[in-house]
Amino acid sequence: MSCIEPKKLSKHERYVLLLSRIVESEYDEVLLNVPIYSRRRRLVGEIDLVGIKDGTYDIFEVKCSHRIMKAKRQLEKIRNHMRGYHVRDTFFFCGASRSLICV
């Protein structure tokens, strides 16, 4: 009888899970890998982590290395797609240095 081996998580997935454990106590709900769709129902991106507290949303972008400019561009794109929601803050999490920066 053969066993099914569990899928090994990528470095990025491990950092997303690490961040979720760090921030989960601050929010009513934490969502991971949330897809973003355009008005034409096309997939345009994915939010690494969304923290929901009292009807407001905090958006987190996770990078394995310190690439804050790319994260800033992605967070701006996400904010534009979430105009109908109350997005409070956006954050960049660098997995390599374990630093969390409000952008």
mmCIF file of N, CA and C in Angstrom:
data_model
loop_
_atom_site.group_PDB
_atom_site.id
_atom_site.type_symbol
_atom_site.label_atom_id
_atom_site.label_comp_id
_atom_site.label_asym_id
_atom_site.label_seq_id
_atom_site.Cartn_x
_atom_site.Cartn_y
_atom_site.Cartn_z
ATOM 1 N N MET A 1 0.850 -1.177 0.000
ATOM 2 C CA MET A 1 0.000 0.000 0.000
ATOM 3 C C MET A 1 0.896 1.240 0.000
ATOM 4 N N SER A 2 0.574 2.200 -0.847
ATOM 5 C CA SER A 2 1.387 3.414 -0.933
ATOM 6 C C SER A 2 0.734 4.557 -0.170
ATOM 7 N N CYS A 3 1.569 5.413 0.321
ATOM 8 C CA CYS A 3 1.092 6.585 1.060
ATOM 9 C C CYS A 3 1.144 7.806 0.157
ATOM 10 N N ILE A 4 0.219 8.692 0.365
ATOM 11 C CA ILE A 4 0.234 9.962 -0.358
ATOM 12 C C ILE A 4 1.040 10.943 0.470
ATOM 13 N N GLU A 5 2.084 11.462 -0.133
ATOM 14 C CA GLU A 5 2.944 12.407 0.568
ATOM 15 C C GLU A 5 2.299 13.786 0.571
ATOM 16 N N PRO A 6 2.318 14.477 1.718
ATOM 17 C CA PRO A 6 1.767 15.840 1.740
ATOM 18 C C PRO A 6 2.609 16.769 0.870
ATOM 19 N N LYS A 7 1.933 17.723 0.254
ATOM 20 C CA LYS A 7 2.619 18.696 -0.599
ATOM 21 C C LYS A 7 3.532 19.567 0.259
ATOM 22 N N LYS A 8 4.750 19.736 -0.201
ATOM 23 C CA LYS A 8 5.684 20.601 0.516
ATOM 24 C C LYS A 8 5.340 22.057 0.199
ATOM 25 N N LEU A 9 5.238 22.864 1.229
ATOM 26 C CA LEU A 9 4.901 24.272 1.047
ATOM 27 C C LEU A 9 6.092 25.038 0.490
ATOM 28 N N SER A 10 5.797 25.997 -0.375
ATOM 29 C CA SER A 10 6.854 26.870 -0.888
ATOM 30 C C SER A 10 7.271 27.843 0.213
ATOM 31 N N LYS A 11 8.385 28.501 0.005
ATOM 32 C CA LYS A 11 8.870 29.490 0.976
ATOM 33 C C LYS A 11 7.822 30.585 1.164
ATOM 34 N N HIS A 12 7.235 31.062 0.064
ATOM 35 C CA HIS A 12 6.219 32.114 0.138
ATOM 36 C C HIS A 12 5.019 31.642 0.951
ATOM 37 N N GLU A 13 4.551 30.420 0.707
ATOM 38 C CA GLU A 13 3.409 29.888 1.456
ATOM 39 C C GLU A 13 3.730 29.766 2.948
ATOM 40 N N ARG A 14 4.959 29.375 3.265
ATOM 41 C CA ARG A 14 5.354 29.296 4.677
ATOM 42 C C ARG A 14 5.347 30.678 5.330
ATOM 43 N N TYR A 15 5.803 31.701 4.592
ATOM 44 C CA TYR A 15 5.799 33.062 5.136
ATOM 45 C C TYR A 15 4.370 33.587 5.320
ATOM 46 N N VAL A 16 3.467 33.247 4.405
ATOM 47 C CA VAL A 16 2.064 33.663 4.548
ATOM 48 C C VAL A 16 1.467 33.025 5.803
ATOM 49 N N LEU A 17 1.736 31.742 6.013
ATOM 50 C CA LEU A 17 1.232 31.068 7.217
ATOM 51 C C LEU A 17 1.845 31.649 8.489
ATOM 52 N N LEU A 18 3.135 31.963 8.441
ATOM 53 C CA LEU A 18 3.799 32.596 9.588
ATOM 54 C C LEU A 18 3.128 33.927 9.920
ATOM 55 N N LEU A 19 2.911 34.749 8.909
ATOM 56 C CA LEU A 19 2.262 36.043 9.131
ATOM 57 C C LEU A 19 0.854 35.856 9.688
ATOM 58 N N SER A 20 0.117 34.876 9.171
ATOM 59 C CA SER A 20 -1.247 34.661 9.666
ATOM 60 C C SER A 20 -1.235 34.304 11.149
ATOM 61 N N ARG A 21 -0.260 33.525 11.573
ATOM 62 C CA ARG A 21 -0.160 33.189 13.004
ATOM 63 C C ARG A 21 0.219 34.412 13.841
ATOM 64 N N ILE A 22 1.028 35.297 13.275
ATOM 65 C CA ILE A 22 1.451 36.501 13.997
ATOM 66 C C ILE A 22 0.279 37.458 14.215
ATOM 67 N N VAL A 23 -0.567 37.639 13.194
ATOM 68 C CA VAL A 23 -1.607 38.677 13.263
ATOM 69 C C VAL A 23 -3.000 38.162 13.623
ATOM 70 N N GLU A 24 -3.200 36.845 13.699
ATOM 71 C CA GLU A 24 -4.552 36.308 13.863
ATOM 72 C C GLU A 24 -5.271 36.811 15.114
ATOM 73 N N SER A 25 -4.547 37.101 16.186
ATOM 74 C CA SER A 25 -5.200 37.560 17.419
ATOM 75 C C SER A 25 -5.718 38.993 17.306
ATOM 76 N N GLU A 26 -5.259 39.736 16.296
ATOM 77 C CA GLU A 26 -5.664 41.135 16.122
ATOM 78 C C GLU A 26 -6.967 41.293 15.340
ATOM 79 N N TYR A 27 -7.468 40.214 14.734
ATOM 80 C CA TYR A 27 -8.600 40.316 13.810
ATOM 81 C C TYR A 27 -9.712 39.342 14.167
ATOM 82 N N ASP A 28 -10.935 39.701 13.742
ATOM 83 C CA ASP A 28 -12.076 38.804 13.890
ATOM 84 C C ASP A 28 -11.942 37.626 12.930
ATOM 85 N N GLU A 29 -11.393 37.903 11.748
ATOM 86 C CA GLU A 29 -11.240 36.872 10.722
ATOM 87 C C GLU A 29 -9.993 37.161 9.890
ATOM 88 N N VAL A 30 -9.284 36.108 9.511
ATOM 89 C CA VAL A 30 -8.103 36.225 8.658
ATOM 90 C C VAL A 30 -8.310 35.323 7.448
ATOM 91 N N LEU A 31 -8.182 35.904 6.250
ATOM 92 C CA LEU A 31 -8.343 35.154 5.004
ATOM 93 C C LEU A 31 -7.004 35.094 4.281
ATOM 94 N N LEU A 32 -6.689 33.939 3.714
ATOM 95 C CA LEU A 32 -5.435 33.751 2.992
ATOM 96 C C LEU A 32 -5.702 33.532 1.508
ATOM 97 N N ASN A 33 -4.802 34.040 0.672
ATOM 98 C CA ASN A 33 -4.838 33.802 -0.775
ATOM 99 C C ASN A 33 -6.204 34.123 -1.385
ATOM 100 N N VAL A 34 -6.645 35.350 -1.189
ATOM 101 C CA VAL A 34 -7.961 35.795 -1.655
ATOM 102 C C VAL A 34 -7.858 36.263 -3.108
ATOM 103 N N PRO A 35 -8.594 35.634 -4.028
ATOM 104 C CA PRO A 35 -8.528 36.058 -5.433
ATOM 105 C C PRO A 35 -9.242 37.391 -5.644
ATOM 106 N N ILE A 36 -8.743 38.188 -6.592
ATOM 107 C CA ILE A 36 -9.356 39.468 -6.953
ATOM 108 C C ILE A 36 -9.806 39.359 -8.402
ATOM 109 N N TYR A 37 -11.062 39.708 -8.646
ATOM 110 C CA TYR A 37 -11.615 39.637 -9.992
ATOM 111 C C TYR A 37 -11.962 41.027 -10.501
ATOM 112 N N SER A 38 -11.827 41.220 -11.813
ATOM 113 C CA SER A 38 -12.211 42.481 -12.444
ATOM 114 C C SER A 38 -13.730 42.508 -12.600
ATOM 115 N N ARG A 39 -14.251 43.635 -13.075
ATOM 116 C CA ARG A 39 -15.693 43.738 -13.328
ATOM 117 C C ARG A 39 -16.139 42.728 -14.381
ATOM 118 N N ARG A 40 -15.205 42.360 -15.254
ATOM 119 C CA ARG A 40 -15.512 41.375 -16.309
ATOM 120 C C ARG A 40 -15.291 39.945 -15.833
ATOM 121 N N ARG A 41 -15.118 39.794 -14.543
ATOM 122 C CA ARG A 41 -14.942 38.491 -13.900
ATOM 123 C C ARG A 41 -13.671 37.763 -14.326
ATOM 124 N N ARG A 42 -12.639 38.538 -14.592
ATOM 125 C CA ARG A 42 -11.328 37.968 -14.884
ATOM 126 C C ARG A 42 -10.469 38.042 -13.634
ATOM 127 N N LEU A 43 -9.691 36.992 -13.419
ATOM 128 C CA LEU A 43 -8.784 36.985 -12.278
ATOM 129 C C LEU A 43 -7.651 37.967 -12.546
ATOM 130 N N VAL A 44 -7.500 38.971 -11.670
ATOM 131 C CA VAL A 44 -6.467 39.990 -11.876
ATOM 132 C C VAL A 44 -5.358 39.921 -10.829
ATOM 133 N N GLY A 45 -5.554 39.155 -9.785
ATOM 134 C CA GLY A 45 -4.529 39.066 -8.760
ATOM 135 C C GLY A 45 -5.000 38.262 -7.568
ATOM 136 N N GLU A 46 -4.154 38.251 -6.557
ATOM 137 C CA GLU A 46 -4.466 37.515 -5.342
ATOM 138 C C GLU A 46 -3.892 38.273 -4.151
ATOM 139 N N ILE A 47 -4.702 38.403 -3.121
ATOM 140 C CA ILE A 47 -4.253 39.047 -1.890
ATOM 141 C C ILE A 47 -3.693 37.948 -0.990
ATOM 142 N N ASP A 48 -2.467 38.143 -0.512
ATOM 143 C CA ASP A 48 -1.840 37.118 0.326
ATOM 144 C C ASP A 48 -2.601 36.918 1.631
ATOM 145 N N LEU A 49 -2.954 38.022 2.295
ATOM 146 C CA LEU A 49 -3.647 37.915 3.572
ATOM 147 C C LEU A 49 -4.544 39.129 3.766
ATOM 148 N N VAL A 50 -5.768 38.878 4.236
ATOM 149 C CA VAL A 50 -6.716 39.947 4.565
ATOM 150 C C VAL A 50 -7.115 39.762 6.021
ATOM 151 N N GLY A 51 -6.955 40.818 6.811
ATOM 152 C CA GLY A 51 -7.410 40.809 8.192
ATOM 153 C C GLY A 51 -8.680 41.641 8.291
ATOM 154 N N ILE A 52 -9.737 41.064 8.877
ATOM 155 C CA ILE A 52 -11.026 41.756 8.985
ATOM 156 C C ILE A 52 -11.332 41.991 10.459
ATOM 157 N N LYS A 53 -11.607 43.248 10.788
ATOM 158 C CA LYS A 53 -11.933 43.614 12.174
ATOM 159 C C LYS A 53 -12.972 44.723 12.141
ATOM 160 N N ASP A 54 -14.122 44.496 12.755
ATOM 161 C CA ASP A 54 -15.193 45.493 12.861
ATOM 162 C C ASP A 54 -15.574 46.083 11.504
ATOM 163 N N GLY A 55 -15.636 45.254 10.472
ATOM 164 C CA GLY A 55 -16.063 45.717 9.152
ATOM 165 C C GLY A 55 -15.005 46.445 8.346
ATOM 166 N N THR A 56 -13.785 46.535 8.865
ATOM 167 C CA THR A 56 -12.698 47.153 8.103
ATOM 168 C C THR A 56 -11.695 46.079 7.700
ATOM 169 N N TYR A 57 -10.978 46.369 6.629
ATOM 170 C CA TYR A 57 -10.056 45.398 6.052
ATOM 171 C C TYR A 57 -8.628 45.926 6.095
ATOM 172 N N ASP A 58 -7.708 45.079 6.504
ATOM 173 C CA ASP A 58 -6.281 45.348 6.378
ATOM 174 C C ASP A 58 -5.737 44.347 5.369
ATOM 175 N N ILE A 59 -4.930 44.838 4.433
ATOM 176 C CA ILE A 59 -4.403 44.019 3.350
ATOM 177 C C ILE A 59 -2.904 43.819 3.571
ATOM 178 N N PHE A 60 -2.446 42.586 3.428
ATOM 179 C CA PHE A 60 -1.040 42.251 3.633
ATOM 180 C C PHE A 60 -0.458 41.634 2.370
ATOM 181 N N GLU A 61 0.684 42.137 1.936
ATOM 182 C CA GLU A 61 1.431 41.564 0.810
ATOM 183 C C GLU A 61 2.707 40.953 1.374
ATOM 184 N N VAL A 62 2.951 39.695 1.049
ATOM 185 C CA VAL A 62 4.106 38.964 1.565
ATOM 186 C C VAL A 62 5.131 38.790 0.451
ATOM 187 N N LYS A 63 6.375 39.097 0.761
ATOM 188 C CA LYS A 63 7.490 38.863 -0.161
ATOM 189 C C LYS A 63 8.557 38.073 0.588
ATOM 190 N N CYS A 64 9.246 37.205 -0.141
ATOM 191 C CA CYS A 64 10.315 36.403 0.470
ATOM 192 C C CYS A 64 11.533 37.260 0.773
ATOM 193 N N SER A 65 11.769 38.276 -0.056
ATOM 194 C CA SER A 65 12.897 39.182 0.162
ATOM 195 C C SER A 65 12.359 40.607 0.259
ATOM 196 N N HIS A 66 13.229 41.542 0.558
ATOM 197 C CA HIS A 66 12.799 42.919 0.805
ATOM 198 C C HIS A 66 12.591 43.674 -0.515
ATOM 199 N N ARG A 67 11.454 43.425 -1.188
ATOM 200 C CA ARG A 67 11.130 44.076 -2.460
ATOM 201 C C ARG A 67 9.927 44.996 -2.239
ATOM 202 N N ILE A 68 10.144 46.033 -1.451
ATOM 203 C CA ILE A 68 9.035 46.883 -1.024
ATOM 204 C C ILE A 68 8.387 47.640 -2.178
ATOM 205 N N MET A 69 9.147 48.026 -3.200
ATOM 206 C CA MET A 69 8.551 48.780 -4.312
ATOM 207 C C MET A 69 7.553 47.915 -5.084
ATOM 208 N N LYS A 70 7.886 46.660 -5.312
ATOM 209 C CA LYS A 70 6.957 45.758 -5.995
ATOM 210 C C LYS A 70 5.712 45.543 -5.128
ATOM 211 N N ALA A 71 5.911 45.381 -3.833
ATOM 212 C CA ALA A 71 4.787 45.206 -2.917
ATOM 213 C C ALA A 71 3.897 46.443 -2.911
ATOM 214 N N LYS A 72 4.497 47.643 -2.930
ATOM 215 C CA LYS A 72 3.721 48.891 -2.956
ATOM 216 C C LYS A 72 2.831 48.957 -4.191
ATOM 217 N N ARG A 73 3.409 48.609 -5.350
ATOM 218 C CA ARG A 73 2.624 48.619 -6.593
ATOM 219 C C ARG A 73 1.459 47.638 -6.509
ATOM 220 N N GLN A 74 1.716 46.457 -5.990
ATOM 221 C CA GLN A 74 0.659 45.463 -5.871
ATOM 222 C C GLN A 74 -0.423 45.916 -4.896
ATOM 223 N N LEU A 75 -0.023 46.532 -3.790
ATOM 224 C CA LEU A 75 -1.000 47.003 -2.810
ATOM 225 C C LEU A 75 -1.851 48.141 -3.368
ATOM 226 N N GLU A 76 -1.259 49.019 -4.174
ATOM 227 C CA GLU A 76 -2.033 50.090 -4.815
ATOM 228 C C GLU A 76 -3.058 49.501 -5.777
ATOM 229 N N LYS A 77 -2.659 48.500 -6.535
ATOM 230 C CA LYS A 77 -3.564 47.819 -7.465
ATOM 231 C C LYS A 77 -4.729 47.171 -6.701
ATOM 232 N N ILE A 78 -4.406 46.533 -5.584
ATOM 233 C CA ILE A 78 -5.434 45.895 -4.764
ATOM 234 C C ILE A 78 -6.398 46.934 -4.213
ATOM 235 N N ARG A 79 -5.879 48.051 -3.697
ATOM 236 C CA ARG A 79 -6.743 49.124 -3.176
ATOM 237 C C ARG A 79 -7.718 49.619 -4.240
ATOM 238 N N ASN A 80 -7.226 49.781 -5.475
ATOM 239 C CA ASN A 80 -8.094 50.231 -6.568
ATOM 240 C C ASN A 80 -9.221 49.243 -6.839
ATOM 241 N N HIS A 81 -8.937 47.967 -6.732
ATOM 242 C CA HIS A 81 -9.968 46.958 -6.969
ATOM 243 C C HIS A 81 -10.922 46.811 -5.790
ATOM 244 N N MET A 82 -10.547 47.341 -4.626
ATOM 245 C CA MET A 82 -11.387 47.206 -3.433
ATOM 246 C C MET A 82 -11.994 48.541 -3.014
ATOM 247 N N ARG A 83 -12.294 49.386 -3.977
ATOM 248 C CA ARG A 83 -12.858 50.710 -3.664
ATOM 249 C C ARG A 83 -14.164 50.631 -2.884
ATOM 250 N N GLY A 84 -14.962 49.612 -3.105
ATOM 251 C CA GLY A 84 -16.254 49.496 -2.432
ATOM 252 C C GLY A 84 -16.162 48.984 -1.003
ATOM 253 N N TYR A 85 -14.967 48.644 -0.563
ATOM 254 C CA TYR A 85 -14.766 48.110 0.784
ATOM 255 C C TYR A 85 -14.020 49.136 1.631
ATOM 256 N N HIS A 86 -14.155 49.017 2.929
ATOM 257 C CA HIS A 86 -13.455 49.938 3.824
ATOM 258 C C HIS A 86 -12.078 49.369 4.153
ATOM 259 N N VAL A 87 -11.094 49.652 3.286
ATOM 260 C CA VAL A 87 -9.716 49.210 3.517
ATOM 261 C C VAL A 87 -9.050 50.232 4.426
ATOM 262 N N ARG A 88 -8.649 49.789 5.601
ATOM 263 C CA ARG A 88 -8.039 50.688 6.578
ATOM 264 C C ARG A 88 -6.552 50.874 6.289
ATOM 265 N N ASP A 89 -5.779 49.788 6.335
ATOM 266 C CA ASP A 89 -4.330 49.873 6.146
ATOM 267 C C ASP A 89 -3.844 48.779 5.206
ATOM 268 N N THR A 90 -2.681 49.037 4.605
ATOM 269 C CA THR A 90 -2.012 48.023 3.794
ATOM 270 C C THR A 90 -0.615 47.813 4.368
ATOM 271 N N PHE A 91 -0.175 46.563 4.357
ATOM 272 C CA PHE A 91 1.095 46.201 4.975
ATOM 273 C C PHE A 91 1.941 45.357 4.037
ATOM 274 N N PHE A 92 3.249 45.497 4.191
ATOM 275 C CA PHE A 92 4.228 44.670 3.496
ATOM 276 C C PHE A 92 4.947 43.829 4.541
ATOM 277 N N PHE A 93 5.002 42.517 4.317
ATOM 278 C CA PHE A 93 5.720 41.618 5.221
ATOM 279 C C PHE A 93 6.877 40.990 4.470
ATOM 280 N N CYS A 94 8.085 41.218 4.954
ATOM 281 C CA CYS A 94 9.288 40.612 4.377
ATOM 282 C C CYS A 94 9.596 39.347 5.171
ATOM 283 N N GLY A 95 9.466 38.203 4.519
ATOM 284 C CA GLY A 95 9.686 36.937 5.201
ATOM 285 C C GLY A 95 11.114 36.738 5.659
ATOM 286 N N ALA A 96 12.083 37.168 4.843
ATOM 287 C CA ALA A 96 13.497 36.955 5.172
ATOM 288 C C ALA A 96 13.887 37.663 6.466
ATOM 289 N N SER A 97 13.417 38.902 6.638
ATOM 290 C CA SER A 97 13.784 39.667 7.839
ATOM 291 C C SER A 97 12.685 39.667 8.897
ATOM 292 N N ARG A 98 11.536 39.068 8.580
ATOM 293 C CA ARG A 98 10.376 39.018 9.487
ATOM 294 C C ARG A 98 9.891 40.419 9.864
ATOM 295 N N SER A 99 10.032 41.371 8.939
ATOM 296 C CA SER A 99 9.611 42.743 9.248
ATOM 297 C C SER A 99 8.259 43.038 8.610
ATOM 298 N N LEU A 100 7.440 43.765 9.354
ATOM 299 C CA LEU A 100 6.107 44.163 8.903
ATOM 300 C C LEU A 100 6.080 45.682 8.819
ATOM 301 N N ILE A 101 5.767 46.207 7.620
ATOM 302 C CA ILE A 101 5.823 47.647 7.380
ATOM 303 C C ILE A 101 4.472 48.123 6.864
ATOM 304 N N CYS A 102 3.935 49.169 7.484
ATOM 305 C CA CYS A 102 2.703 49.789 6.993
ATOM 306 C C CYS A 102 3.055 50.629 5.771
ATOM 307 N N VAL A 103 2.365 50.374 4.665
ATOM 308 C CA VAL A 103 2.665 51.067 3.401
ATOM 309 C C VAL A 103 1.542 52.045 3.092
#
